[in-house]
PDB file of C-alpha atoms in Angstrom:
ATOM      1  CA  UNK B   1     -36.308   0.840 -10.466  1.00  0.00           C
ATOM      2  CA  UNK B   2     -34.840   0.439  -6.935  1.00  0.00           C
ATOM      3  CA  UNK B   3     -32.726  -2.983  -8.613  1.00  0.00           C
ATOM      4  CA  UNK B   4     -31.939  -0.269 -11.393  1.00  0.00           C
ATOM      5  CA  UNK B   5     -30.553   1.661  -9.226  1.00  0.00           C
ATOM      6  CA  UNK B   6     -28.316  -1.007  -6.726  1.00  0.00           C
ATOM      7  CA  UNK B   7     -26.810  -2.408 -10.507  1.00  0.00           C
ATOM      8  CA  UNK B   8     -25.881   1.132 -10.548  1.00  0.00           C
ATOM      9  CA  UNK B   9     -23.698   1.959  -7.612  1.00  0.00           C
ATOM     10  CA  UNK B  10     -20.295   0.469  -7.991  1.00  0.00           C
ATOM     11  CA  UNK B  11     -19.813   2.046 -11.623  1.00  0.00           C
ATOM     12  CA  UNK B  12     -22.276   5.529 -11.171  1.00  0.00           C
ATOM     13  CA  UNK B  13     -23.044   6.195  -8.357  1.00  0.00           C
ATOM     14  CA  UNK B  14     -23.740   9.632  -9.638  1.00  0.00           C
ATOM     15  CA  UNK B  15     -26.758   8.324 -11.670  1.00  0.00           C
ATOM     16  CA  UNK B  16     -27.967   6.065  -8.871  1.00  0.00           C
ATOM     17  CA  UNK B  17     -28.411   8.944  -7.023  1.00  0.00           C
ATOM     18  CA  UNK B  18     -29.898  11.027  -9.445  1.00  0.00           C
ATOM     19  CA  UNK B  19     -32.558   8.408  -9.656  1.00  0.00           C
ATOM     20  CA  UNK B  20     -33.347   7.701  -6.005  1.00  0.00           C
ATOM     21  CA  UNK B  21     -34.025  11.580  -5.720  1.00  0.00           C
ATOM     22  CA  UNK B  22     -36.568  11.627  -8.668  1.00  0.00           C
ATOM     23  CA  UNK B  23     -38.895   9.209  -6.758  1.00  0.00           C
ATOM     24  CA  UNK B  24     -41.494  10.949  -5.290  1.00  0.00           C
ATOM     25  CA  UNK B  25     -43.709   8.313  -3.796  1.00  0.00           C
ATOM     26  CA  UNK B  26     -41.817   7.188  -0.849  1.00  0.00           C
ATOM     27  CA  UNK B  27     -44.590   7.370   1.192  1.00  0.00           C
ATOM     28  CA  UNK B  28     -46.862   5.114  -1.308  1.00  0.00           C
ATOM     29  CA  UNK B  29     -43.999   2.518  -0.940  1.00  0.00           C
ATOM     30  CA  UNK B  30     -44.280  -0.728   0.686  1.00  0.00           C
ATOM     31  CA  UNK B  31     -42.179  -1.115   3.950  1.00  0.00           C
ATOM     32  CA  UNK B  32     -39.984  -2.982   2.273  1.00  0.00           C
ATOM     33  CA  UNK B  33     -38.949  -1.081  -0.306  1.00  0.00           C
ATOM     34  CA  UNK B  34     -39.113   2.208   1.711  1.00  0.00           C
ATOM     35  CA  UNK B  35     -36.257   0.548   3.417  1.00  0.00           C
ATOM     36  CA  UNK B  36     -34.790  -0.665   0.991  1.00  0.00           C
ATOM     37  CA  UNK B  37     -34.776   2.827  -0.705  1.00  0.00           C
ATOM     38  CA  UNK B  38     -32.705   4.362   2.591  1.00  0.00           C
ATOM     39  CA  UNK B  39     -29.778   1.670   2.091  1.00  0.00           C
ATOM     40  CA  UNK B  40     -29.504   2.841  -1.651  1.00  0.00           C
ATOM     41  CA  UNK B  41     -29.675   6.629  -0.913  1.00  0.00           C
ATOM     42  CA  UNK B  42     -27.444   6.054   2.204  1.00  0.00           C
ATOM     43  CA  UNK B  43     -24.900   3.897   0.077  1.00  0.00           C
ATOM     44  CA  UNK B  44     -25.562   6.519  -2.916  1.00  0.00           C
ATOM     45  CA  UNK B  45     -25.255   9.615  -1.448  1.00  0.00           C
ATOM     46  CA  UNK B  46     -21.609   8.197   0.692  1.00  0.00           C
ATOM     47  CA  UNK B  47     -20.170   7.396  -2.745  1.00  0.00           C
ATOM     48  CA  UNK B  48     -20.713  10.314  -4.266  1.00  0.00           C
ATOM     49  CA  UNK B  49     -18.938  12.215  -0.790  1.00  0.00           C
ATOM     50  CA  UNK B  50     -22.002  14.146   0.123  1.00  0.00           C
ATOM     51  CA  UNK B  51     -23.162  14.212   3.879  1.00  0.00           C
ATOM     52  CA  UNK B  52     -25.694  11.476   5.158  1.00  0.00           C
ATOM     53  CA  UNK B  53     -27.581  13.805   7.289  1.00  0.00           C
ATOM     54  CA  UNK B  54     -30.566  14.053   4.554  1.00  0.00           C
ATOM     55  CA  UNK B  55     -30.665   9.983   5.228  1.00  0.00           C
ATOM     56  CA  UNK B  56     -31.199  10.750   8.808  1.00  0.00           C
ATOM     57  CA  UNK B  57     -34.811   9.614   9.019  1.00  0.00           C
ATOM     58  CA  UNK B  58     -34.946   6.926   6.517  1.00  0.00           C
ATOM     59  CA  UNK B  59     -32.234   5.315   8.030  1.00  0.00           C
ATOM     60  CA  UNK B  60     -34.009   5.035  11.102  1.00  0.00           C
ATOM     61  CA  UNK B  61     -36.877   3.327   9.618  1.00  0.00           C
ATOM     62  CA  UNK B  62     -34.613   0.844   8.329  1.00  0.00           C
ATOM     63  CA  UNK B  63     -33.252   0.149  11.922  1.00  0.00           C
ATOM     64  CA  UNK B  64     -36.667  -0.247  13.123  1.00  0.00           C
ATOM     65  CA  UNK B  65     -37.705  -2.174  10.106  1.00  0.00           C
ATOM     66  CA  UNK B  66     -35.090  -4.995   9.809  1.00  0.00           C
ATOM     67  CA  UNK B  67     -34.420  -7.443  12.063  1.00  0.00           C
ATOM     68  CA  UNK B  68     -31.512  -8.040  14.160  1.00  0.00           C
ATOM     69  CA  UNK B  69     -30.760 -11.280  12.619  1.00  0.00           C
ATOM     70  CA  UNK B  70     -30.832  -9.653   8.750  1.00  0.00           C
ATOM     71  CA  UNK B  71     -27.663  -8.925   6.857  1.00  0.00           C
ATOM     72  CA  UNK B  72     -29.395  -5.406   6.096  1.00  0.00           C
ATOM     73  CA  UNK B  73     -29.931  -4.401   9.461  1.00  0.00           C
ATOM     74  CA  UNK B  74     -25.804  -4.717   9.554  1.00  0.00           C
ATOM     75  CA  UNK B  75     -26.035  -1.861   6.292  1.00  0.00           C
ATOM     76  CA  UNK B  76     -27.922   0.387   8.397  1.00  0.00           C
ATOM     77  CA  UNK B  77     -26.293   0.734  11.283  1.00  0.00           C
ATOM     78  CA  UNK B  78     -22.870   1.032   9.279  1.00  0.00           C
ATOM     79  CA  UNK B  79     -24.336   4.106   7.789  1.00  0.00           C
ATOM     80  CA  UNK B  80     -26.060   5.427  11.069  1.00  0.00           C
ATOM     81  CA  UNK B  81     -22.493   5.086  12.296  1.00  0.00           C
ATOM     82  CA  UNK B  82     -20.601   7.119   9.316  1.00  0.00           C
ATOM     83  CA  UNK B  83     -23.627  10.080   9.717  1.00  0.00           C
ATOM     84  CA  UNK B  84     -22.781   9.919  13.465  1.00  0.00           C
ATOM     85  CA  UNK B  85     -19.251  10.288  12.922  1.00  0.00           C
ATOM     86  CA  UNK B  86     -19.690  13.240  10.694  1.00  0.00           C
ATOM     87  CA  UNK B  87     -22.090  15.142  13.793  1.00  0.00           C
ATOM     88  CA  UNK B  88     -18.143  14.773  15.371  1.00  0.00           C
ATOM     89  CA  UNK B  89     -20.093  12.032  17.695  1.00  0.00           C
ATOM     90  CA  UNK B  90     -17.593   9.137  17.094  1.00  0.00           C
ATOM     91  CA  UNK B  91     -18.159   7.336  19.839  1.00  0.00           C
ATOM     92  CA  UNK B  92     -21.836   6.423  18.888  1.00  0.00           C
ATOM     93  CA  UNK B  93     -20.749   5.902  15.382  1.00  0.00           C
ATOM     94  CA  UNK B  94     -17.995   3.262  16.546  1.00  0.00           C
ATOM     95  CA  UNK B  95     -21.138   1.545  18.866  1.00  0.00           C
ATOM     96  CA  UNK B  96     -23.170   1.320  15.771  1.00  0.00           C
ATOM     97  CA  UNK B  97     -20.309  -0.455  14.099  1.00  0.00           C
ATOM     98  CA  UNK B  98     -19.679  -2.676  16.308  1.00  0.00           C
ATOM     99  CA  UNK B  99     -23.481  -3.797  16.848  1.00  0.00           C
ATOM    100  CA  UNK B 100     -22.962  -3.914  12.560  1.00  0.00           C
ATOM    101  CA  UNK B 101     -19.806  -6.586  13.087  1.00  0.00           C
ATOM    102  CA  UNK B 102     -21.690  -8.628  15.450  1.00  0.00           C
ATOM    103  CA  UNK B 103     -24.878  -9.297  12.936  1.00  0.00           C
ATOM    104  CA  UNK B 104     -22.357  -9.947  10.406  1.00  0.00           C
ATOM    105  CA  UNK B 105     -21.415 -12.926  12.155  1.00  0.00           C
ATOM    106  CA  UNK B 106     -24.166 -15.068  10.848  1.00  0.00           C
ATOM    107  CA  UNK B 107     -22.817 -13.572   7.015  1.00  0.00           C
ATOM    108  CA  UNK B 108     -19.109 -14.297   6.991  1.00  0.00           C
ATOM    109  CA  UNK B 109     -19.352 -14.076   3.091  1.00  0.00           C
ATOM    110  CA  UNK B 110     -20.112 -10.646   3.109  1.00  0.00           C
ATOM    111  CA  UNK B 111     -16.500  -9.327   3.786  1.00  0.00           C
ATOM    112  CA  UNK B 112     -16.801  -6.215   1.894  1.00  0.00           C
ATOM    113  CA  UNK B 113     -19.114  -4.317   4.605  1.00  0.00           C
ATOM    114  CA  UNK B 114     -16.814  -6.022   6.780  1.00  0.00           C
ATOM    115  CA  UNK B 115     -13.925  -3.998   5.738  1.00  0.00           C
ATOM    116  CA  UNK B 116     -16.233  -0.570   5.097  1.00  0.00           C
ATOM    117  CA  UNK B 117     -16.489  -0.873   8.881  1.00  0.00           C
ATOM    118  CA  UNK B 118     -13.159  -1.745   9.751  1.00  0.00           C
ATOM    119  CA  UNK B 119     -11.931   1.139   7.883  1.00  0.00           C
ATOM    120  CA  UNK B 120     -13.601   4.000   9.189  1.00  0.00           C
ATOM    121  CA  UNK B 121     -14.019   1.780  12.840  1.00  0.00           C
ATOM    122  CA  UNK B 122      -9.636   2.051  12.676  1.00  0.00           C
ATOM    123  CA  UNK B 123     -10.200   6.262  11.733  1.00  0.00           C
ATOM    124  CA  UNK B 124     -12.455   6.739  14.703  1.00  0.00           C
ATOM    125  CA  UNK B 125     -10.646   5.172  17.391  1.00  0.00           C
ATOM    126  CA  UNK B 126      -7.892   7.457  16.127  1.00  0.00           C
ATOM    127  CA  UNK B 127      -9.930  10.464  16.397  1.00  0.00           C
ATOM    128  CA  UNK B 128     -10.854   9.428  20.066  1.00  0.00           C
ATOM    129  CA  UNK B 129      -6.891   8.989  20.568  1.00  0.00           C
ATOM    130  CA  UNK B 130      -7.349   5.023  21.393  1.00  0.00           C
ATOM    131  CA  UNK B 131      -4.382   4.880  18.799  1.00  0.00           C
ATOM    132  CA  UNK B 132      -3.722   1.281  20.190  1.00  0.00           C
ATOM    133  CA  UNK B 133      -7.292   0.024  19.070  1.00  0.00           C
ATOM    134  CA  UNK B 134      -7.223   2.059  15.830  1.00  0.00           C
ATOM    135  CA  UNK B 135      -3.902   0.243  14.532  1.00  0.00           C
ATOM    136  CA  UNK B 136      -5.409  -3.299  15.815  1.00  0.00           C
ATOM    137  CA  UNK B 137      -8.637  -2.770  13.935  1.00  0.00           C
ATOM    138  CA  UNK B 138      -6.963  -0.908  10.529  1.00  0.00           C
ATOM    139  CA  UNK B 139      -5.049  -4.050  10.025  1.00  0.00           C
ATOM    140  CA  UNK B 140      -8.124  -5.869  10.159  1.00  0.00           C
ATOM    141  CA  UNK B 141      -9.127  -3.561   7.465  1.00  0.00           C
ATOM    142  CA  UNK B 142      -5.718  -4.543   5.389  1.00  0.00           C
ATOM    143  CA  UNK B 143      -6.969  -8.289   5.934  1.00  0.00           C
ATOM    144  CA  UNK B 144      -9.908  -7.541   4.040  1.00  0.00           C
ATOM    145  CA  UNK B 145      -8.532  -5.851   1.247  1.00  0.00           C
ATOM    146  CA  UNK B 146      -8.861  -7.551  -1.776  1.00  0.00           C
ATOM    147  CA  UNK B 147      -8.050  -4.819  -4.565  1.00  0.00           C
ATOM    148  CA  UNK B 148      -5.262  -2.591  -4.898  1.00  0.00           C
ATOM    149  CA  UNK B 149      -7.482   0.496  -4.105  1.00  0.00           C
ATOM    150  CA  UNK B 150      -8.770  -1.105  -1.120  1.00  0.00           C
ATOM    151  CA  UNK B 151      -5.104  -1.967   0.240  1.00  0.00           C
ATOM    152  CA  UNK B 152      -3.902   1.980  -0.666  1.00  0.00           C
ATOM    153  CA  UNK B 153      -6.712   3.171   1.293  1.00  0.00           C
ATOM    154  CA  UNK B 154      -5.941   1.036   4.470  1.00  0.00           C
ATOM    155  CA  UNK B 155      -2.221   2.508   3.713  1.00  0.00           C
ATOM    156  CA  UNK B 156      -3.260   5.578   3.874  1.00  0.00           C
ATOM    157  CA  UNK B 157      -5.521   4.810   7.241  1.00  0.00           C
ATOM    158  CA  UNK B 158      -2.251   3.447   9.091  1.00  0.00           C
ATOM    159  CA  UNK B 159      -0.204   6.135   7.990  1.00  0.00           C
ATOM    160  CA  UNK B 160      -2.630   8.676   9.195  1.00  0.00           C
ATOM    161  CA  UNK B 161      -2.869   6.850  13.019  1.00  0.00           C
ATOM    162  CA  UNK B 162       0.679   7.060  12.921  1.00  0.00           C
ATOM    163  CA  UNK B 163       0.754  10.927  11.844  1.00  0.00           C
ATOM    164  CA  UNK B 164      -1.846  11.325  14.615  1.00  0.00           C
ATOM    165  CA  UNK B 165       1.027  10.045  16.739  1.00  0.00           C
ATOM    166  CA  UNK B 166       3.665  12.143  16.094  1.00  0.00           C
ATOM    167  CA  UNK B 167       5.383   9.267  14.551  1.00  0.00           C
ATOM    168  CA  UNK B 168       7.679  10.891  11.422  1.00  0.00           C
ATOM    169  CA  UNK B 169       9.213   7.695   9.624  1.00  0.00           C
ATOM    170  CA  UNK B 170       5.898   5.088   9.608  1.00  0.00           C
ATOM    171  CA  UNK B 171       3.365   7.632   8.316  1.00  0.00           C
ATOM    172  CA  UNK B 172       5.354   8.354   5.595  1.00  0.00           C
ATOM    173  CA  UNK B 173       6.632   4.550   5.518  1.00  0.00           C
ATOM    174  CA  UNK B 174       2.525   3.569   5.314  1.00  0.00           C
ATOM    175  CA  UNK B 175       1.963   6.885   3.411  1.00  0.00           C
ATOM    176  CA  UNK B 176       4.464   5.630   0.731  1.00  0.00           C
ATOM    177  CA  UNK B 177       2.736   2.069   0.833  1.00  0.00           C
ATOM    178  CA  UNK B 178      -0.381   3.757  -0.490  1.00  0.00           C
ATOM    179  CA  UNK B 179       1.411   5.784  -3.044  1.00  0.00           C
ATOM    180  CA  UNK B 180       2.805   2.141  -4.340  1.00  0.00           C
ATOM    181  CA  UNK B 181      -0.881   0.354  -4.047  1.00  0.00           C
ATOM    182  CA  UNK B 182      -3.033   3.512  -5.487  1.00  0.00           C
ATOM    183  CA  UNK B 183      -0.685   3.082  -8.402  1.00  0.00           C
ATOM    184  CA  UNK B 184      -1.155  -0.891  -9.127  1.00  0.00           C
ATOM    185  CA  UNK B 185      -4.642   0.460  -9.005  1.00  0.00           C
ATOM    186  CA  UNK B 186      -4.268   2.523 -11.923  1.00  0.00           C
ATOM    187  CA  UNK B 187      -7.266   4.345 -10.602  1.00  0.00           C
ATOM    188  CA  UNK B 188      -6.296   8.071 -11.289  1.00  0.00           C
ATOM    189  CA  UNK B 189      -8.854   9.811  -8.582  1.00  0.00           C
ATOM    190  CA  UNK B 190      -7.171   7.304  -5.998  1.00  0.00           C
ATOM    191  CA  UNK B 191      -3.627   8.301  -7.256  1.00  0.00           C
ATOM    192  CA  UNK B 192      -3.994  11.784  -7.330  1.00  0.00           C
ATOM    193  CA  UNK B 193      -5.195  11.262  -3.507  1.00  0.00           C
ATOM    194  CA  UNK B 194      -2.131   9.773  -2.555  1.00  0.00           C
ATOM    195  CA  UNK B 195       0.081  11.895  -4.017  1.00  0.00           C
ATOM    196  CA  UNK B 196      -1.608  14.880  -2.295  1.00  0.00           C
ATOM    197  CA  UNK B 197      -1.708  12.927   1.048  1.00  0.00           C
ATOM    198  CA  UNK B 198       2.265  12.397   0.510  1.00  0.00           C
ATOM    199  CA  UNK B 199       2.717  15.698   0.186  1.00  0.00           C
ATOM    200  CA  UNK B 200       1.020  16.833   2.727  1.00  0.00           C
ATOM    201  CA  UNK B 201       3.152  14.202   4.835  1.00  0.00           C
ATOM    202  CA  UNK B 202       6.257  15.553   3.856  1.00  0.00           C
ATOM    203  CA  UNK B 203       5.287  19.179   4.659  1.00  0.00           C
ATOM    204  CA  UNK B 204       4.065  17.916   7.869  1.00  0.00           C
ATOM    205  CA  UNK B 205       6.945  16.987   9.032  1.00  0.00           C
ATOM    206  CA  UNK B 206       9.181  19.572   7.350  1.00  0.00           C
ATOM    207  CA  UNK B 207      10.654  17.717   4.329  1.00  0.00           C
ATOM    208  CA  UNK B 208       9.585  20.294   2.092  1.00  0.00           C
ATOM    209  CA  UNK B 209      11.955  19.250  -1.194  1.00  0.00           C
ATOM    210  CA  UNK B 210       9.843  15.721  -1.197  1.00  0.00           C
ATOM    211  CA  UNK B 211       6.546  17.308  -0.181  1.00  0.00           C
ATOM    212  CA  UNK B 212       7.102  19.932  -3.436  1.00  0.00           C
ATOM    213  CA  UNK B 213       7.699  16.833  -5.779  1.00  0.00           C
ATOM    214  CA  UNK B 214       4.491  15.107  -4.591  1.00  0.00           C
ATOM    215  CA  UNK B 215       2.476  18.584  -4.744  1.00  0.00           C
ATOM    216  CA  UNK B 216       3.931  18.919  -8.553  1.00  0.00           C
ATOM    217  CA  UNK B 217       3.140  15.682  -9.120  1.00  0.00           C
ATOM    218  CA  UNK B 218      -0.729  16.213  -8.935  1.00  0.00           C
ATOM    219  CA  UNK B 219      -0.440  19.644 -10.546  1.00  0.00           C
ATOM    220  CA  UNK B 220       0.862  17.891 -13.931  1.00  0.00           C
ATOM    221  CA  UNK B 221      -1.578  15.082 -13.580  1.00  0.00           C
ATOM    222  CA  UNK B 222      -4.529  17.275 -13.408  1.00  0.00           C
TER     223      UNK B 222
END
């Protein structure tokens, strides 16, 4: 059920998680599929945009269950980072990262946790105002971007450091660049985003003509 469930995640994520909460048994589980049930519900319930708190405990076993040298160990500790980050305690979330990067060393095929990391690593520096870092680390994000949704979200990031800076013509410059990408994506939940984010650009910054266009833009989509 639990391999059920991974084949699930990238397409329904929804139903993944639908299926990790109607197992009961956790406790009757062996240890390794206990922790391998808090990666899936961890992974699961981030998809689907719901808070990791409720993961709080299982992901601990996993931490204590894996070892340092094992690619899942790198999983957990992204995850502990992201449920950090949302307790507003980036600092340990971007410590748990980088502990994640460093395991990842001995998997440099795995470059899609590599650039789940670097993405929200390049948002938390910017929330702790080391704007410097943030910009270093989202273009390592960029680097490992290897769809066009990927790319518009590491747009988006850039833009958003810049914003956090004050710094009028390259967030919208970046925030257009994600606009362009979420488009070559076709993917409409990601275009709809960056219209919005546009928009909300524009009226950031007072050019409210442009930021009505992007705003109309998602009405009529919807």
């Amino acid at each position: 059920m639990l391999q059920q469930v991974d084949s699930l995640l990238e397409m329904k994520p929804d139903s993944a998680l639908t299926i990790l909460k109607n197992i009961s048994v956790l406790e009757d589980l062996p240890e390794v599929d206990k922790a391998y049930y808090a990666l899936l519900l961890a992974e699961a319930t981030d998809k689907n945009k719901l808070p990791l708190l409720p993961c709080d405990s299982l992901l601990n076993f996993a931490l204590d269950y894996y070892g340092d040298d094992d690619r899942e160990k790198a999983v957990a500790l992204m995850y502990k980072g992201r449920l950090l980050a949302q307790m507003n305690d980036e600092m340990s979330a971007i410590e748990h990262n980088l502990k994640a990067l460093e395991v990842l060393q001995n998997y440099p095929q795995d470059l899609k946790c590599r650039r789940l990391i670097y993405s929200m690593l390049g948002v938390w520096y910017g929330d702790c105002e080391l704007y410097d870092k943030a910009l270093e680390i989202q273009n390592q994000a960029l680097l490992y971007s290897f769809s066009a949704k990927d790319t518009a979200i590491a747009y988006h990031n850039i833009g958003y450091i810049y914003g956090m800076r004050d710094m009028q013509d390259s967030a919208i410059t970046y925030q257009r660049k994600s606009v362009e990408y979420a488009m070559r994506s076709k993917d409409t939940s990601m275009i709809l985003t960056s219209w919005h984010n546009l928009s909300l650009y524009y009226g950031r910054f007072e050019n409210i003509d442009s930021a009505v266009v992007y705003a109309y833009k998602v009405l009529q989509k919807k």
